[in-house]
Amino acid sequence: EVQLVQSGAEVKKPGETLKISCQGSGYGFTKYWIAWVRQMPGKGLEWLGNIHPVDSDRTYNPSFQGQVTFSVDRSITTAYLHWITLEASDTAIYYCARLNTVGRDFDYWGQGTLVTVSS
Amino acid sequence: DIQMTQSPSSLSASVGDRVTIACRADQFIDTYLIWYQQKPGKAPKSLIYDATILQSGVPSRFSGSGSGTDFSLTISRLQPEDFATYYCQQSFTTPYTFGQGTKLEI
């Protein structure tokens, strides 16, 4: 069974750093891009970008470039989403998702990680 | 960026109804159009990719149509579990973009 399991909810202060994780299992982790998607409270879905586990090739949404970074550790089939300096506007649910190369859809999703940034 | 616009933003319907949600891209996207369903507190679920192809396990009452810039999702006979928010998304080019969502309510 394909699964993406994300790390738990986080509460942080503005200016702090954060790294959340997404561990894949049940499929060839190195064969699929991992995407990150943001959902702000009560709002729609926004694509942050993708990372490929083989060579860490990254594609960022220009709207988010410089605000977040992606990394991956193939040895533990885990992808990460990093912030160097959090802002209150980063408060959202963040999903990881597998990008299916056939349908070019996000066919499996993690359960989401709620990030709350508040002073 | 390619802008995706869904209509309506919300829709009230009853069990057994047939409903259609529209999605328009402001540029040509061929058939690189996906439909997702999201229920409260849950991650989105892929329903249809390549504009018309049902994901494995998705009931046949869901169907998609369209190409180019205009697309639609139709649910032929609404079931109680279909009340959710639906999003379209283009995967023609990055940055991938989503519609604003259509909330389907009882």
mmCIF file of N, CA and C in Angstrom, chain B residues 62-97:
data_model
loop_
_atom_site.group_PDB
_atom_site.id
_atom_site.type_symbol
_atom_site.label_atom_id
_atom_site.label_comp_id
_atom_site.label_asym_id
_atom_site.label_seq_id
_atom_site.Cartn_x
_atom_site.Cartn_y
_atom_site.Cartn_z
ATOM 1 N N PHE B 62 -18.784 9.573 -11.598
ATOM 2 C CA PHE B 62 -17.938 10.739 -11.874
ATOM 3 C C PHE B 62 -17.444 10.659 -13.317
ATOM 4 N N SER B 63 -17.496 11.788 -14.000
ATOM 5 C CA SER B 63 -16.931 11.845 -15.342
ATOM 6 C C SER B 63 -16.375 13.235 -15.609
ATOM 7 N N GLY B 64 -15.384 13.276 -16.491
ATOM 8 C CA GLY B 64 -14.782 14.539 -16.849
ATOM 9 C C GLY B 64 -14.785 14.720 -18.354
ATOM 10 N N SER B 65 -14.813 15.964 -18.770
ATOM 11 C CA SER B 65 -14.776 16.249 -20.201
ATOM 12 C C SER B 65 -14.025 17.545 -20.446
ATOM 13 N N GLY B 66 -13.701 17.761 -21.720
ATOM 14 C CA GLY B 66 -13.070 19.016 -22.104
ATOM 15 C C GLY B 66 -11.658 18.851 -22.601
ATOM 16 N N SER B 67 -11.184 19.899 -23.250
ATOM 17 C CA SER B 67 -9.802 19.994 -23.705
ATOM 18 C C SER B 67 -9.529 21.441 -24.078
ATOM 19 N N GLY B 68 -8.270 21.789 -24.133
ATOM 20 C CA GLY B 68 -7.927 23.162 -24.505
ATOM 21 C C GLY B 68 -7.999 24.093 -23.313
ATOM 22 N N THR B 69 -9.130 24.757 -23.154
ATOM 23 C CA THR B 69 -9.285 25.692 -22.034
ATOM 24 C C THR B 69 -10.542 25.452 -21.206
ATOM 25 N N ASP B 70 -11.476 24.669 -21.687
ATOM 26 C CA ASP B 70 -12.751 24.497 -20.991
ATOM 27 C C ASP B 70 -13.000 23.039 -20.629
ATOM 28 N N PHE B 71 -13.304 22.841 -19.355
ATOM 29 C CA PHE B 71 -13.422 21.502 -18.808
ATOM 30 C C PHE B 71 -14.634 21.436 -17.874
ATOM 31 N N SER B 72 -15.076 20.218 -17.624
ATOM 32 C CA SER B 72 -16.157 20.057 -16.657
ATOM 33 C C SER B 72 -16.055 18.716 -15.956
ATOM 34 N N LEU B 73 -16.571 18.704 -14.745
ATOM 35 C CA LEU B 73 -16.711 17.497 -13.927
ATOM 36 C C LEU B 73 -18.203 17.295 -13.715
ATOM 37 N N THR B 74 -18.669 16.107 -14.002
ATOM 38 C CA THR B 74 -20.076 15.780 -13.803
ATOM 39 C C THR B 74 -20.200 14.610 -12.839
ATOM 40 N N ILE B 75 -21.122 14.759 -11.905
ATOM 41 C CA ILE B 75 -21.477 13.657 -11.019
ATOM 42 C C ILE B 75 -22.908 13.297 -11.367
ATOM 43 N N SER B 76 -23.110 12.084 -11.833
ATOM 44 C CA SER B 76 -24.401 11.762 -12.457
ATOM 45 C C SER B 76 -25.526 11.566 -11.441
ATOM 46 N N ARG B 77 -25.274 10.904 -10.343
ATOM 47 C CA ARG B 77 -26.295 10.669 -9.313
ATOM 48 C C ARG B 77 -25.623 10.844 -7.966
ATOM 49 N N LEU B 78 -25.817 12.039 -7.411
ATOM 50 C CA LEU B 78 -25.119 12.381 -6.173
ATOM 51 C C LEU B 78 -25.429 11.384 -5.061
ATOM 52 N N GLN B 79 -24.362 11.008 -4.376
ATOM 53 C CA GLN B 79 -24.477 10.180 -3.188
ATOM 54 C C GLN B 79 -24.083 11.008 -1.976
ATOM 55 N N PRO B 80 -24.515 10.615 -0.786
ATOM 56 C CA PRO B 80 -24.204 11.423 0.415
ATOM 57 C C PRO B 80 -22.704 11.680 0.583
ATOM 58 N N GLU B 81 -21.878 10.724 0.197
ATOM 59 C CA GLU B 81 -20.431 10.870 0.379
ATOM 60 C C GLU B 81 -19.787 11.812 -0.643
ATOM 61 N N ASP B 82 -20.573 12.301 -1.613
ATOM 62 C CA ASP B 82 -20.015 13.186 -2.642
ATOM 63 C C ASP B 82 -20.012 14.650 -2.220
ATOM 64 N N PHE B 83 -20.652 14.963 -1.106
ATOM 65 C CA PHE B 83 -20.691 16.351 -0.677
ATOM 66 C C PHE B 83 -19.322 16.707 -0.099
ATOM 67 N N ALA B 84 -18.649 17.616 -0.822
ATOM 68 C CA ALA B 84 -17.243 17.920 -0.558
ATOM 69 C C ALA B 84 -16.880 19.158 -1.374
ATOM 70 N N THR B 85 -15.608 19.521 -1.333
ATOM 71 C CA THR B 85 -15.109 20.595 -2.181
ATOM 72 C C THR B 85 -14.300 19.978 -3.315
ATOM 73 N N TYR B 86 -14.496 20.481 -4.511
ATOM 74 C CA TYR B 86 -13.829 19.962 -5.696
ATOM 75 C C TYR B 86 -12.907 21.029 -6.281
ATOM 76 N N TYR B 87 -11.727 20.591 -6.655
ATOM 77 C CA TYR B 87 -10.732 21.486 -7.251
ATOM 78 C C TYR B 87 -10.289 20.936 -8.600
ATOM 79 N N CYS B 88 -10.096 21.830 -9.552
ATOM 80 C CA CYS B 88 -9.391 21.458 -10.762
ATOM 81 C C CYS B 88 -7.950 21.964 -10.660
ATOM 82 N N GLN B 89 -7.068 21.346 -11.420
ATOM 83 C CA GLN B 89 -5.657 21.713 -11.407
ATOM 84 C C GLN B 89 -5.078 21.445 -12.782
ATOM 85 N N GLN B 90 -4.251 22.365 -13.259
ATOM 86 C CA GLN B 90 -3.576 22.133 -14.529
ATOM 87 C C GLN B 90 -2.157 21.637 -14.274
ATOM 88 N N SER B 91 -1.755 20.623 -15.051
ATOM 89 C CA SER B 91 -0.377 20.129 -14.972
ATOM 90 C C SER B 91 0.303 20.280 -16.338
ATOM 91 N N PHE B 92 -0.165 21.238 -17.132
ATOM 92 C CA PHE B 92 0.417 21.490 -18.446
ATOM 93 C C PHE B 92 1.801 22.092 -18.322
ATOM 94 N N THR B 93 1.945 23.003 -17.376
ATOM 95 C CA THR B 93 3.212 23.671 -17.172
ATOM 96 C C THR B 93 3.334 24.141 -15.737
ATOM 97 N N THR B 94 4.583 24.256 -15.274
ATOM 98 C CA THR B 94 4.778 24.816 -13.951
ATOM 99 C C THR B 94 4.788 26.323 -14.023
ATOM 100 N N PRO B 95 4.370 27.026 -12.981
ATOM 101 C CA PRO B 95 3.838 26.488 -11.733
ATOM 102 C C PRO B 95 2.460 25.865 -11.913
ATOM 103 N N TYR B 96 2.308 24.650 -11.389
ATOM 104 C CA TYR B 96 0.999 24.025 -11.416
ATOM 105 C C TYR B 96 0.034 24.909 -10.631
ATOM 106 N N THR B 97 -1.180 25.052 -11.127
ATOM 107 C CA THR B 97 -2.144 25.923 -10.489
ATOM 108 C C THR B 97 -3.486 25.228 -10.358
#
